[in-house]
PDB file of C-alpha atoms in Angstrom:
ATOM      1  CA  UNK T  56     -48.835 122.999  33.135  1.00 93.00           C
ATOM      2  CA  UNK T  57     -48.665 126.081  31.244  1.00 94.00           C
ATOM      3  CA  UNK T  58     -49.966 125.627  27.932  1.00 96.00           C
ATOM      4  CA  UNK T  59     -50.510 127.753  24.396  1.00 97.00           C
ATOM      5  CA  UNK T  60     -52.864 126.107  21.840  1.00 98.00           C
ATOM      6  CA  UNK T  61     -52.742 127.603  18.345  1.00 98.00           C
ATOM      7  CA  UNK T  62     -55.717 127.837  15.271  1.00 97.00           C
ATOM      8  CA  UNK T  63     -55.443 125.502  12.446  1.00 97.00           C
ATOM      9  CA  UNK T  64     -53.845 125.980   9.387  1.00 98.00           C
ATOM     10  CA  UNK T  65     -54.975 128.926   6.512  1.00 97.00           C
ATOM     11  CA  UNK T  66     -55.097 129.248   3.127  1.00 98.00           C
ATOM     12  CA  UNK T  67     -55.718 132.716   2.013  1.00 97.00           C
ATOM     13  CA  UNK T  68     -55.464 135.165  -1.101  1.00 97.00           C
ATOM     14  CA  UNK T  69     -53.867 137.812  -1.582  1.00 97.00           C
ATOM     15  CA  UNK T  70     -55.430 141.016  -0.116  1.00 97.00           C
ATOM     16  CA  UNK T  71     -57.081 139.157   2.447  1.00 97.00           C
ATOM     17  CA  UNK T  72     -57.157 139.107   6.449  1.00 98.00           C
ATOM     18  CA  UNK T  73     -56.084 136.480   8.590  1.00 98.00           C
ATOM     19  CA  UNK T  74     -57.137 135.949  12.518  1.00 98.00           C
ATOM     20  CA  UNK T  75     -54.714 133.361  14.161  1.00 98.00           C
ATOM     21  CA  UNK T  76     -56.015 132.461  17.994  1.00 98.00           C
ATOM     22  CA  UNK T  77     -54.132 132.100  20.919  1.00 97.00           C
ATOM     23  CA  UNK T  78     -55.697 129.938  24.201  1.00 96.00           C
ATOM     24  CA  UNK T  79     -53.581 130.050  26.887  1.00 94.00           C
ATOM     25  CA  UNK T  80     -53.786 127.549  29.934  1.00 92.00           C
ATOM     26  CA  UNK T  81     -51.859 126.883  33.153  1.00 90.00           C
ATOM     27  CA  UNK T  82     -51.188 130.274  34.402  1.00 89.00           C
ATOM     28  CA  UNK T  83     -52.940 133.556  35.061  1.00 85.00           C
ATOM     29  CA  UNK T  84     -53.521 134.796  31.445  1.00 82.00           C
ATOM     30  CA  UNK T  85     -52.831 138.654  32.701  1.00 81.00           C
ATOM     31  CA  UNK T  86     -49.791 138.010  34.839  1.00 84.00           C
ATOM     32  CA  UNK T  87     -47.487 137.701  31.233  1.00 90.00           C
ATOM     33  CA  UNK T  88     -47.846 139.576  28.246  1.00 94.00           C
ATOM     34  CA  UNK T  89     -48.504 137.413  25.007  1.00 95.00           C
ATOM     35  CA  UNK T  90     -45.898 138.076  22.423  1.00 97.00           C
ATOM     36  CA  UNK T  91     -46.027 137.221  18.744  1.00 98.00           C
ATOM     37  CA  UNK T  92     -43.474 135.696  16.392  1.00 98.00           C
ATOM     38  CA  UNK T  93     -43.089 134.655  12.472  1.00 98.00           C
ATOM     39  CA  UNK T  94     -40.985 132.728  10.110  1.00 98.00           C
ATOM     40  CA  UNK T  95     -41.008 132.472   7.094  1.00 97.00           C
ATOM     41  CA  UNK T  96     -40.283 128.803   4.981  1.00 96.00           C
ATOM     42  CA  UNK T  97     -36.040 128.250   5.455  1.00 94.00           C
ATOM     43  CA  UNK T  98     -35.684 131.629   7.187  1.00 96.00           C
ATOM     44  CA  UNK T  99     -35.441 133.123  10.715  1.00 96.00           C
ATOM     45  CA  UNK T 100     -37.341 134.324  13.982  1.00 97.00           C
ATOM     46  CA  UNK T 101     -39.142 137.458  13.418  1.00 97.00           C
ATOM     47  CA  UNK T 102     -41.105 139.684  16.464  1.00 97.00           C
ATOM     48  CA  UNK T 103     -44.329 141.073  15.164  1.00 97.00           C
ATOM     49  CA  UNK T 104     -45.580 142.575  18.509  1.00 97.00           C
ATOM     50  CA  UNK T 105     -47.208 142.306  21.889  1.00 96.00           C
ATOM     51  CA  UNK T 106     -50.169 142.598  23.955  1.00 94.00           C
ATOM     52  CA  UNK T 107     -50.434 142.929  27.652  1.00 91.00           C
ATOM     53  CA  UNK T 108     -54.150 141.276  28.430  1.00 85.00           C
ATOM     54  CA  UNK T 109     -53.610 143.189  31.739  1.00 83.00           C
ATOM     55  CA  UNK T 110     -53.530 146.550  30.424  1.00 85.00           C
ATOM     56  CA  UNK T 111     -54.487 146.173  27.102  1.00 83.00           C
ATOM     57  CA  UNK T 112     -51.652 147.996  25.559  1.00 90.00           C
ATOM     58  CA  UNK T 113     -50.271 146.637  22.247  1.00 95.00           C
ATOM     59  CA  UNK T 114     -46.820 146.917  20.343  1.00 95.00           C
ATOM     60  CA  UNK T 115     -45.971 146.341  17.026  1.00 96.00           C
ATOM     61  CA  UNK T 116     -42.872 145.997  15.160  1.00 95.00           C
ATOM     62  CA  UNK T 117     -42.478 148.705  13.056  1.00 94.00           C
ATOM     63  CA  UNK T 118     -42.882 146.220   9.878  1.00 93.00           C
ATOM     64  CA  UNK T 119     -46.343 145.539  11.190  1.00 95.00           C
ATOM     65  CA  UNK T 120     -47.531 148.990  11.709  1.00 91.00           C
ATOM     66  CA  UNK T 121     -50.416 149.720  10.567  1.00 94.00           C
ATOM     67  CA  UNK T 122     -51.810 145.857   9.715  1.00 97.00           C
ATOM     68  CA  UNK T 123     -51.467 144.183  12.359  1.00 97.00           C
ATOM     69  CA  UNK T 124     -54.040 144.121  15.279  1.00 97.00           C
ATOM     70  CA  UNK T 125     -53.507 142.435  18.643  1.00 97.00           C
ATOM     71  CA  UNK T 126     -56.201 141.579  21.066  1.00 94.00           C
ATOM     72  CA  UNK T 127     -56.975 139.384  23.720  1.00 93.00           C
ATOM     73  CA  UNK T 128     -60.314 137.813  25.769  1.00 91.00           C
ATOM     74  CA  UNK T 129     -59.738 137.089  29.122  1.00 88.00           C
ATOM     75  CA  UNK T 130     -62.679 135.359  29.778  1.00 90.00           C
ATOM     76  CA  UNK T 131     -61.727 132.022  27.381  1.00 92.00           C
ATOM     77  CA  UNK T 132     -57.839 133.252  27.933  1.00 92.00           C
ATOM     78  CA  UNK T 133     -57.524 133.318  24.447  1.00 94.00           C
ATOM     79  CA  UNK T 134     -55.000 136.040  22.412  1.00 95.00           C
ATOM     80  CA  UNK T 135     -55.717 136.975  18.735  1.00 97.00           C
ATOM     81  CA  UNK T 136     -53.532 138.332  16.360  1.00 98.00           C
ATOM     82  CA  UNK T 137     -55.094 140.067  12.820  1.00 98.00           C
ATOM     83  CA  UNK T 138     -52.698 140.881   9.657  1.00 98.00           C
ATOM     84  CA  UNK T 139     -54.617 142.449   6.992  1.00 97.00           C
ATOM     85  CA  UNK T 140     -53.220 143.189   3.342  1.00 97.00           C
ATOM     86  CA  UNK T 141     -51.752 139.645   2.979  1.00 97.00           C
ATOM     87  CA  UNK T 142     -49.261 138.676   0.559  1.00 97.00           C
ATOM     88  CA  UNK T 143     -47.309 135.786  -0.382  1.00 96.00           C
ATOM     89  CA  UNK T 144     -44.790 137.181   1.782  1.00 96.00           C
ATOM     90  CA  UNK T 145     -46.756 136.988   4.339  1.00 97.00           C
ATOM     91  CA  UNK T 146     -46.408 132.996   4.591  1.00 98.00           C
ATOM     92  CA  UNK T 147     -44.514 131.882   7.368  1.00 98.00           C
ATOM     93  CA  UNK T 148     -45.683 129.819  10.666  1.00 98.00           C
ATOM     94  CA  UNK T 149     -46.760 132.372  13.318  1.00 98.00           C
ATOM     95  CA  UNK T 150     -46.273 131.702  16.953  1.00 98.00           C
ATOM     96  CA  UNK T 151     -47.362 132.693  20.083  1.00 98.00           C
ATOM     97  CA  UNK T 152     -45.696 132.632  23.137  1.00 98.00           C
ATOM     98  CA  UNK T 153     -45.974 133.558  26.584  1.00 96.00           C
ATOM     99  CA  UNK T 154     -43.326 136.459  28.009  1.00 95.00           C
ATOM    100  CA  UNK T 155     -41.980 136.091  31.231  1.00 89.00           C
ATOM    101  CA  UNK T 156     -38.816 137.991  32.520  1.00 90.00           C
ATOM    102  CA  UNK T 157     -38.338 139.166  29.326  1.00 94.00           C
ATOM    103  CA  UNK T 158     -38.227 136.040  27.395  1.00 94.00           C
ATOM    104  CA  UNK T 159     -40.682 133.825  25.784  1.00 96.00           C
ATOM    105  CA  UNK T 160     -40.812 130.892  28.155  1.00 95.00           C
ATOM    106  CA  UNK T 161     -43.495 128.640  26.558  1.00 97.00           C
ATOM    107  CA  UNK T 162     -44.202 128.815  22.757  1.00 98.00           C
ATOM    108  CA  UNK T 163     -47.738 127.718  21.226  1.00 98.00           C
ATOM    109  CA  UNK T 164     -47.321 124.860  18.225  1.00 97.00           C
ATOM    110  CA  UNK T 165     -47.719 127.125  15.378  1.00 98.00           C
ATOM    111  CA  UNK T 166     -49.882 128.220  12.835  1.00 98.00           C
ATOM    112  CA  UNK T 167     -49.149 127.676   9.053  1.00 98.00           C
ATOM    113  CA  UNK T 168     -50.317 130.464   6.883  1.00 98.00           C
ATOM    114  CA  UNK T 169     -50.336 130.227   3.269  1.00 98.00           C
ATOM    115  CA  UNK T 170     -50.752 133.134   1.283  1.00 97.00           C
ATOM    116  CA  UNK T 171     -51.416 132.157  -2.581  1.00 96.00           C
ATOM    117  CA  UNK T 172     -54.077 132.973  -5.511  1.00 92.00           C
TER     118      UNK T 172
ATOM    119  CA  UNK J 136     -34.989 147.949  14.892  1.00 66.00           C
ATOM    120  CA  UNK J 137     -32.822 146.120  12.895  1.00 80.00           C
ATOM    121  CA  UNK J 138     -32.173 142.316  13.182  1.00 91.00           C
ATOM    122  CA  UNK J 139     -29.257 141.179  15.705  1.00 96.00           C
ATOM    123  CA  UNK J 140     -26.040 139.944  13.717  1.00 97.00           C
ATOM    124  CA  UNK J 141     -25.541 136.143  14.044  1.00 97.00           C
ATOM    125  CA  UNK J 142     -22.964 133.752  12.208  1.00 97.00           C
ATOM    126  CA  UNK J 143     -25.398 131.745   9.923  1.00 97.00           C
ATOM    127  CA  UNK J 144     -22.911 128.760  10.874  1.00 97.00           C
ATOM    128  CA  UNK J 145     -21.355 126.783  14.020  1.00 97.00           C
ATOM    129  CA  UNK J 146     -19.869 123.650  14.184  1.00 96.00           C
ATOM    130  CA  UNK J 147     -17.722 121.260  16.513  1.00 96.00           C
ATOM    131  CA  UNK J 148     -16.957 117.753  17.068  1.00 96.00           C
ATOM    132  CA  UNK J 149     -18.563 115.739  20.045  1.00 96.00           C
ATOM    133  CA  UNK J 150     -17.050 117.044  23.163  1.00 96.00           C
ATOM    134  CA  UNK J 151     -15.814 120.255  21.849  1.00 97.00           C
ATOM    135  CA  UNK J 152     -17.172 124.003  22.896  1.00 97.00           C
ATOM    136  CA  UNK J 153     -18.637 126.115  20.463  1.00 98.00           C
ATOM    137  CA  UNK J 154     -19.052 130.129  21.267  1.00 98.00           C
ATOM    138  CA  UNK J 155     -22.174 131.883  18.937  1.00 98.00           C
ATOM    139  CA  UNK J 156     -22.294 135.357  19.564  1.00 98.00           C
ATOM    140  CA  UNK J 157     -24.945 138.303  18.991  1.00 98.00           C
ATOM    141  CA  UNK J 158     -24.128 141.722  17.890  1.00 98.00           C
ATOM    142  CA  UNK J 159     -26.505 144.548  18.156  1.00 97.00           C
ATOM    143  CA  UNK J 160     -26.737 148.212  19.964  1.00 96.00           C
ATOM    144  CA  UNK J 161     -26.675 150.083  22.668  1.00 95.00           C
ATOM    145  CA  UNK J 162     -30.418 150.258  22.097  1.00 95.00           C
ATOM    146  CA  UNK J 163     -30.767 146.612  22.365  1.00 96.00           C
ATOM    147  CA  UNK J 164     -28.085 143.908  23.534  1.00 97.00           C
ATOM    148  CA  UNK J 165     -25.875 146.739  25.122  1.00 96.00           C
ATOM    149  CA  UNK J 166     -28.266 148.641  26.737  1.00 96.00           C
ATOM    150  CA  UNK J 167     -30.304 145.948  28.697  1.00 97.00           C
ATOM    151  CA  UNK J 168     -29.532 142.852  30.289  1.00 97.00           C
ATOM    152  CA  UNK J 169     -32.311 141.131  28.583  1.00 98.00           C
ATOM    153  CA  UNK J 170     -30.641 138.749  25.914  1.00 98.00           C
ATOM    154  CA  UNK J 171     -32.334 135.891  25.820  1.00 98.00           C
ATOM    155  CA  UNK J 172     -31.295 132.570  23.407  1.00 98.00           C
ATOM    156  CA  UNK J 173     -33.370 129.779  21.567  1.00 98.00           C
ATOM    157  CA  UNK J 174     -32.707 126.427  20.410  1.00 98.00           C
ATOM    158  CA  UNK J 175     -34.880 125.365  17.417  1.00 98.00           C
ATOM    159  CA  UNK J 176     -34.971 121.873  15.848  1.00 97.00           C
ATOM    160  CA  UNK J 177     -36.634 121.086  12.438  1.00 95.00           C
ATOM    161  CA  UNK J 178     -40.468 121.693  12.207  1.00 94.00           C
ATOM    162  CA  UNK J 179     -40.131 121.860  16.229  1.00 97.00           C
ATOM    163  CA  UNK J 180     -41.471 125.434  18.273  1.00 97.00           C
ATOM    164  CA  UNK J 181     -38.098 127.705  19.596  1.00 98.00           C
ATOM    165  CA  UNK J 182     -37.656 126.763  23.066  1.00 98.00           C
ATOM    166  CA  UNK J 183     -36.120 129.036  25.295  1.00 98.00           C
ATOM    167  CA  UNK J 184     -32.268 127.936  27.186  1.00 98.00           C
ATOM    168  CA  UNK J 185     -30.973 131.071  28.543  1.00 98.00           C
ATOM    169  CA  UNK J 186     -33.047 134.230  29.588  1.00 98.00           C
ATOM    170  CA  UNK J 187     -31.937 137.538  31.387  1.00 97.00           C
ATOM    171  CA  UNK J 188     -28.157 136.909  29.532  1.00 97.00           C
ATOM    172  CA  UNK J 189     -27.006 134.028  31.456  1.00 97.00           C
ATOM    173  CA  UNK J 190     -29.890 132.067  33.589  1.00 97.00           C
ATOM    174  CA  UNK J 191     -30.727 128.699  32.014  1.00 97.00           C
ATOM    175  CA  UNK J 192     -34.398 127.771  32.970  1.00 95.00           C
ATOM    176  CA  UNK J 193     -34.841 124.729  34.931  1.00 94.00           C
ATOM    177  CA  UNK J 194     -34.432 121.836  32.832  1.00 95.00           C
ATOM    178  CA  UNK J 195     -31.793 123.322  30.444  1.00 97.00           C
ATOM    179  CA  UNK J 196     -28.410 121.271  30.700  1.00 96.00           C
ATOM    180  CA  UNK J 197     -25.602 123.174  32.289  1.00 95.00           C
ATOM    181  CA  UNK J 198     -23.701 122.696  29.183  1.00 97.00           C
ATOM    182  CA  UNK J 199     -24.998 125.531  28.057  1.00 98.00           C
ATOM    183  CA  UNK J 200     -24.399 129.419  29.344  1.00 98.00           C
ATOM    184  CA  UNK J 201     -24.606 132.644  28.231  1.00 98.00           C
ATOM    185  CA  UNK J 202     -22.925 135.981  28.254  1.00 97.00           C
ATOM    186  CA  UNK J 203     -22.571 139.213  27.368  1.00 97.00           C
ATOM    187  CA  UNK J 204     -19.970 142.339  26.847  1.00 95.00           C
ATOM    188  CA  UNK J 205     -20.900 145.343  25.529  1.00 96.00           C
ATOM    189  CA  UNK J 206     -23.039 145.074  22.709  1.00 97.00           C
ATOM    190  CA  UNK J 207     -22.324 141.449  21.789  1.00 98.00           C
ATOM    191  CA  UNK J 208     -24.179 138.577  23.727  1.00 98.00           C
ATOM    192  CA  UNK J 209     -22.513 134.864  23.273  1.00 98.00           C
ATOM    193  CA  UNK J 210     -24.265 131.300  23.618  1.00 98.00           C
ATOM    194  CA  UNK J 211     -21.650 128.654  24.728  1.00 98.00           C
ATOM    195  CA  UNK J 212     -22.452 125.385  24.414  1.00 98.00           C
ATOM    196  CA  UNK J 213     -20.107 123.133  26.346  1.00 97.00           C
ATOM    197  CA  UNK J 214     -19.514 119.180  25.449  1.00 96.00           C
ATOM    198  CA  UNK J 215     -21.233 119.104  22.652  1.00 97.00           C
ATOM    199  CA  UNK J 216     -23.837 116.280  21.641  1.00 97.00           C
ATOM    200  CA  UNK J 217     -25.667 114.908  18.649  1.00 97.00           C
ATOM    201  CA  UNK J 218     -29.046 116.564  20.243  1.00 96.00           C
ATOM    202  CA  UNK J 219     -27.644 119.793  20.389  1.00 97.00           C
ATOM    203  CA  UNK J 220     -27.863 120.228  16.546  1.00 97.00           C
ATOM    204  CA  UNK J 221     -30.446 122.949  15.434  1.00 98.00           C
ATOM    205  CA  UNK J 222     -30.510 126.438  14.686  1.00 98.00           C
ATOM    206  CA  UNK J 223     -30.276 128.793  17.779  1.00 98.00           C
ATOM    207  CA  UNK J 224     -31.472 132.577  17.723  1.00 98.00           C
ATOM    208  CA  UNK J 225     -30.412 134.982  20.089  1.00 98.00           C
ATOM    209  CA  UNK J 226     -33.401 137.968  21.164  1.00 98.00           C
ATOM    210  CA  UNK J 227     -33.173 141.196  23.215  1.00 98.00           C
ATOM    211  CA  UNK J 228     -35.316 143.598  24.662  1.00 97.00           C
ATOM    212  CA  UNK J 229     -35.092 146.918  23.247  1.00 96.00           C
ATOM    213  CA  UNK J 230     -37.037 148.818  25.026  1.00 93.00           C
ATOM    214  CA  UNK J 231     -40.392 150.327  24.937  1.00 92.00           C
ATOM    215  CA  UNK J 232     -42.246 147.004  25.250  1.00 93.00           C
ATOM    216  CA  UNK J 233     -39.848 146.097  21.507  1.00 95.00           C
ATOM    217  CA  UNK J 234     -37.948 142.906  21.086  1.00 97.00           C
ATOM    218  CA  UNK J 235     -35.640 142.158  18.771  1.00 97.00           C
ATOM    219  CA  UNK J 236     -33.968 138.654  16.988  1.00 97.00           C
ATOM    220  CA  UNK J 237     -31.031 137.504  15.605  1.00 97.00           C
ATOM    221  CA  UNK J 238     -31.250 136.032  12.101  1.00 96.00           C
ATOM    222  CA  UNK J 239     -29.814 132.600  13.414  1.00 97.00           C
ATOM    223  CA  UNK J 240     -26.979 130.184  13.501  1.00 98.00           C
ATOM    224  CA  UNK J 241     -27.587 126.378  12.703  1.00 98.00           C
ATOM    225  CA  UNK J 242     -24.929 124.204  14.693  1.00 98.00           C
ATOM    226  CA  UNK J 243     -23.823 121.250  13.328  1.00 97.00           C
ATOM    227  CA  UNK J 244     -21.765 118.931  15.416  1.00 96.00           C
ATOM    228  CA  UNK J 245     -19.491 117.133  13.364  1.00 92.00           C
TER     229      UNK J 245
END
């Protein structure tokens, strides 16, 4: 069964860099793009972006431009997604999930990120 | 790209049909038949109930269905139940490998 399987929670300062990972089992990692989603405590869905592992091409929201990085390693089928500049805003749960037909079919657990000095 | 326009609210009784809808563009909702909608309970990952406007993914009650005119997409959700409380957020393509969300609408059933 298709499966994503998020990093642990993070605690980091402002400034700083976070790397959230991605592994992705069940399916064949390049068929689907991997997309990327936040929210912030009480508030909504937001789309940071996309990476294709079978092209490599990656797409950012235009709120992300410029500090957020997208990559992928197909050989432990694992996505990774990079904000730099961090701050408390910046705190939400980031997602994962898998695209397929233009919607994200299977969702990874979450990642808490807590951005505080 | 600017967020898709959702009621923040819903509600019905047990039973009843409630209609959310999901106003955007012609760059997004009107311009592709890629709407898809998400049911999200409390501290719980989005999961996906209707994809490509109206198709429910297998598993998804057929309670619920979706549609879309123009540039406004609407969730339906047909005899309601307790479990279908949560907030639901409506997404669409909008092109050039961009998606787009609603900001949300949390349905309480009465």
């Amino acid at each position: 069964q298709v499966q994503l399987v998020q990093s642990g929670a993070e605690v980091k300062t402002p400034g700083a860099s976070v790397i959230i990972s991605c592994k992705a089992s069940g399916y064949t990692f390049t068929g689907s793009s991997m997309q990327w989603v936040r929210q912030a405590p009480g508030q909504g869905l937001e789309w940071m972006g996309r990476i294709d592992p079978n092209s490599g091409g990656a797409n950012y929201a235009q709120n992300f431009q410029g500090r957020v990085t997208m990559t992928w390693d197909t050989s432990i089928t694992t996505a990774y997604m990079e904000l730099s500049r961090l701050t408390s805003d910046d705190s939400a749960v980031y997602y994962c999930a898998r695209n397929l037909r233009y919607a994200f079919d299977y969702w990874g657990q979450g990642t808490l990120v807590t951005v505080s000095s | 790209q600017s967020a898709l326009t959702q009621p923040p609210s819903a509600s019905g009784s047990p039973g009843q049909s409630v209609t959310i809808s999901c106003t955007g563009s012609s760059s997004d909702v009107g311009g592709y038949n890629y709407v898809s909608w998400y049911q999200q309970h409390p501290g719980k990952a989005p999961k996906v109930m209707i994809y490509e406007v109206s198709k429910r993914p297998s598993g998804v009650p057929d309670r619920f269905s979706g549609s879309k005119s123009a540039n406004t997409a609407s969730l339906t959700v047909s005899g309601l139940q307790a479990e279908d409380e949560a907030d639901y957020y409506c997404s669409s393509y909008a092109g050039s490998n961009k998606w787009v969300f609603g900001g949300g609408t949390k349905l309480t059933v009465l």
